[in-house]
Amino acid sequence: MATTAKGLARRDFLGKLAASGLVIAVTSTGVRRLEAMERFAPGADGDWAPSVFLRIANDGTVFITCHRSEMGQGIRTGLAMVVADELGADFATIKLEQAIGDAKYGSQNTDGSSSIRGGEYQRLREAGAAARTLLEAAAADTWGVSASSVTTRNSVVSHAASGRSAPFAQLVGKARTMPVPAKVTLKDASQFTMIGKTVPGIDLKDVLTGKAIFGQDATMPGMKIAVILHPPVYGAKVASFDAAAALKVKGVEQVIEIPTTPPPSGFLPLGGLAVIATSTWAALQGRSKLKVTWGASPNDSYDSAAYRTQLEGEVRKEGKVERNVGDAPGALAKASKKVEAEYYAPHLAHAPMEPPAAVVSVTGDKVLAYACTQDPQTVRNTLAEFLKVPKENVEAHVTLLGGAFGRKSKPDYVCEAAWLSRKTGAPIKVVWTREDDLGVGYPHTVSMQRIEAAMDASGKLVAWRHRVASPPIPSTFAPGQEYHSVDELSLGVLDLPYEIPNVRVEVGKAPAHVRIGWFRSVSNVPQAFAICSFLDECAHAAGKDPLDFLHQAMGPDRILDTANWGTEKPLPNYGGTWAEHPLDIARLRRVLDTAAKEAGWGKKLPKGEGLGIAVHRSFLTYVASVVHVKVSPKGAITIPRVDIAMDCGYAVHPDRVRSQCEGAVIMSLSNAMTSELSFKGGKAVQTNLNQYKVVRMAQAPKVTKVHLVHSGGPIGGVGEPGVPPVAPAFANALFAATGRRIRTLPIGPQLAKA
Amino acid sequence: MAAAALIKKKPHPTEADVDEAMSLVICRCGTYTRIREAIMAAAGMATTTTGGR
């Protein structure tokens, strides 16, 4: 029976290939690739499918569908274990399938730390529980016992009293005819076999043995490889080109000009010259021999140093008001103790280890796509609109992703492959190189912020004015978007949780000159850096211990009244409601105290060492971090230890929550210590990892301690909220160690002494 | 590969040796702490199986 299901699935897949006009080339590598890809094919007919996430074959094999993208965070394991636990399936024998892009799954956008929160966890539990209920009803009916007297474990339903048991295979036929229950009873937490426990990664062996298929591995029979020489400046067009030398390279077949999409280009191709070849190597060689003259672009003069000066001008004058409570300017004018500071955070690049790649076949109005994408529905919708074909004709498959961090939710590279496939009549694989990825991606915003605060004699904050000038993400999708958006400001700035009677938030003009994209933790990265650094500055100005100061600034434990917040429109809350996910000071305090206690806050350290602390809520999750730094007399920085405490409500897969926190620490330290994407003459200055630097092993903390705070609160995000507080905790630690305040990121050699 | 070469050359590496040997290896997901632990564990296992400890 297993072979039947497999055979059907395979035929189904081959049928789809045939339908899209492809010829199956049976080469040794081709066969391996096809078989591996079959795992991504949609399910066979004839199986019992009680949910879009779950079907059971007549032989009892359980197929679970993962509708989110795996980029190393472990979501394929996480979602599968939730369904399997509720179902009572034997996890070792389940087959995990990857969903194609289809609205029937609900959101598939693996972004915003949203794969478990926002009801996803509940939906998947219900899918497993509903199927279990029907299998148990079938068994109970067969045995003439009550449904409540049977139990399910390891894909077997048992009746303890009579000693009878039946594997799923014996029950599927009947279960599918049982009436669908009006209500499904979920397991009690005490009955969980996997949820809340550590489960080995389901793809681990395939990844370790090279069997796993990433976007850069995906192939289609008869495909050609395309490497694209993109405009180095956003919006530039090809003025003239000479492809003679490129076309002489063995394996290069064509050079095709892709029209430049005028900015804002959204998810559509940048344009440029595509070299079509029989191999990636030939395409790369061909590209290196292209001679091209680029036309003028309004972004030709983009210069990061000059732009910083421009943004400084913006935050030093009154801006557009986005939040106003009390009278911050008045309180600041008459304050006896005032602190003010400016913070700069540069553009960042996602720099996933696997640069983007996609293979697409366009045949008539049928489209078949494989890509390392964070959202196959965006791929499907974007391709349908771009190619002007019905959405139903676009089949968007998801490979594994070798990291993503937000880059791969933007399907411009899939559009490139589709456009070239239609143009050439062959399946086309577009390969982005490291230089493409860093040079012409979707940089994270650059941010200039100025904060001014007033304190009373007791060190209590009485006024706060925060000005932000930072090009917004909406500028990538619509003209005239020149101010940091409310959605972005609500990532730290507008939702400031401290007890301050007078608050004013203003934004300055910041027109974009590149495709601004979202990056892991989004504007929380620069905004938490500024806010948490500034609070530390205020603590020192008030002559207080930073931890004590934070407690005082938070005020008493309470739920904040976000309905009366001084903003024009209701304050956004990461897609959640304020009723379910309020700003809860008790939770903020608990993670702060946990990190402080575990790190030994207040302990005496040798000269040149220091502890820094920061706390921040994002993605509905509360995180605090304490960083311990050691600075040598010459300014060399080492990090003996980082403590990070997270309250995400409930950790469905604790080991993966820990690993996300560990990874967030490193990424945040890269953002703080080494990473900067700058522009000169409109072009990216850093185009490989020797220039766009990320933390290496020797710079990484010697010890990272993750402390999960199980508050039992509603489930929040995990992938992103670990990032924001670490960089400011690190900068605050450097201040404690050296007395030097870092207000410009990255720190780079700022502390180095000759 | 870098880790295997290190253990071959130096069966009892220190953490500093591991950091040095892995200096050219980039992990964007930030698993350095676990990689470092794994290499030390692997080195421990290698010494145990060869009776070197």
PDB file of N, CA and C in Angstrom, chain B residues 12 41-53:
ATOM      1  N   HIS B  12      43.888  17.040  20.869  1.00  0.00           N
ATOM      2  CA  HIS B  12      43.360  17.645  22.103  1.00  0.00           C
ATOM      3  C   HIS B  12      43.328  19.162  21.967  1.00  0.00           C
ATOM      4  N   ALA B  41      33.483  18.050  21.785  1.00  0.00           N
ATOM      5  CA  ALA B  41      32.922  16.730  22.107  1.00  0.00           C
ATOM      6  C   ALA B  41      33.497  15.671  21.165  1.00  0.00           C
ATOM      7  N   ALA B  42      33.585  16.025  19.868  1.00  0.00           N
ATOM      8  CA  ALA B  42      34.120  15.081  18.889  1.00  0.00           C
ATOM      9  C   ALA B  42      35.582  14.763  19.206  1.00  0.00           C
ATOM     10  N   ALA B  43      36.320  15.776  19.609  1.00  0.00           N
ATOM     11  CA  ALA B  43      37.723  15.564  19.971  1.00  0.00           C
ATOM     12  C   ALA B  43      37.815  14.653  21.178  1.00  0.00           C
ATOM     13  N   GLY B  44      36.927  14.846  22.118  1.00  0.00           N
ATOM     14  CA  GLY B  44      36.893  13.993  23.303  1.00  0.00           C
ATOM     15  C   GLY B  44      36.622  12.554  22.932  1.00  0.00           C
ATOM     16  N   MET B  45      35.699  12.377  21.991  1.00  0.00           N
ATOM     17  CA  MET B  45      35.330  11.029  21.561  1.00  0.00           C
ATOM     18  C   MET B  45      36.502  10.370  20.840  1.00  0.00           C
ATOM     19  N   ALA B  46      37.157  11.156  19.997  1.00  0.00           N
ATOM     20  CA  ALA B  46      38.285  10.626  19.232  1.00  0.00           C
ATOM     21  C   ALA B  46      39.380  10.148  20.186  1.00  0.00           C
ATOM     22  N   THR B  47      39.641  10.935  21.217  1.00  0.00           N
ATOM     23  CA  THR B  47      40.703  10.543  22.146  1.00  0.00           C
ATOM     24  C   THR B  47      40.280   9.304  22.939  1.00  0.00           C
ATOM     25  N   THR B  48      38.992   9.215  23.244  1.00  0.00           N
ATOM     26  CA  THR B  48      38.509   8.054  23.995  1.00  0.00           C
ATOM     27  C   THR B  48      38.668   6.776  23.169  1.00  0.00           C
ATOM     28  N   THR B  49      38.250   6.838  21.901  1.00  0.00           N
ATOM     29  CA  THR B  49      38.282   5.625  21.078  1.00  0.00           C
ATOM     30  C   THR B  49      39.708   5.195  20.752  1.00  0.00           C
ATOM     31  N   THR B  50      40.623   6.152  20.706  1.00  0.00           N
ATOM     32  CA  THR B  50      42.012   5.766  20.432  1.00  0.00           C
ATOM     33  C   THR B  50      42.774   5.488  21.730  1.00  0.00           C
ATOM     34  N   GLY B  51      42.080   5.538  22.836  1.00  0.00           N
ATOM     35  CA  GLY B  51      42.696   5.229  24.130  1.00  0.00           C
ATOM     36  C   GLY B  51      43.694   6.275  24.578  1.00  0.00           C
ATOM     37  N   GLY B  52      43.603   7.456  24.002  1.00  0.00           N
ATOM     38  CA  GLY B  52      44.588   8.499  24.297  1.00  0.00           C
ATOM     39  C   GLY B  52      44.329   9.263  25.579  1.00  0.00           C
ATOM     40  N   ARG B  53      43.246   8.907  26.281  1.00  0.00           N
ATOM     41  CA  ARG B  53      42.971   9.696  27.478  1.00  0.00           C
ATOM     42  C   ARG B  53      42.886   8.808  28.721  1.00  0.00           C
TER      43      ARG B  53
END
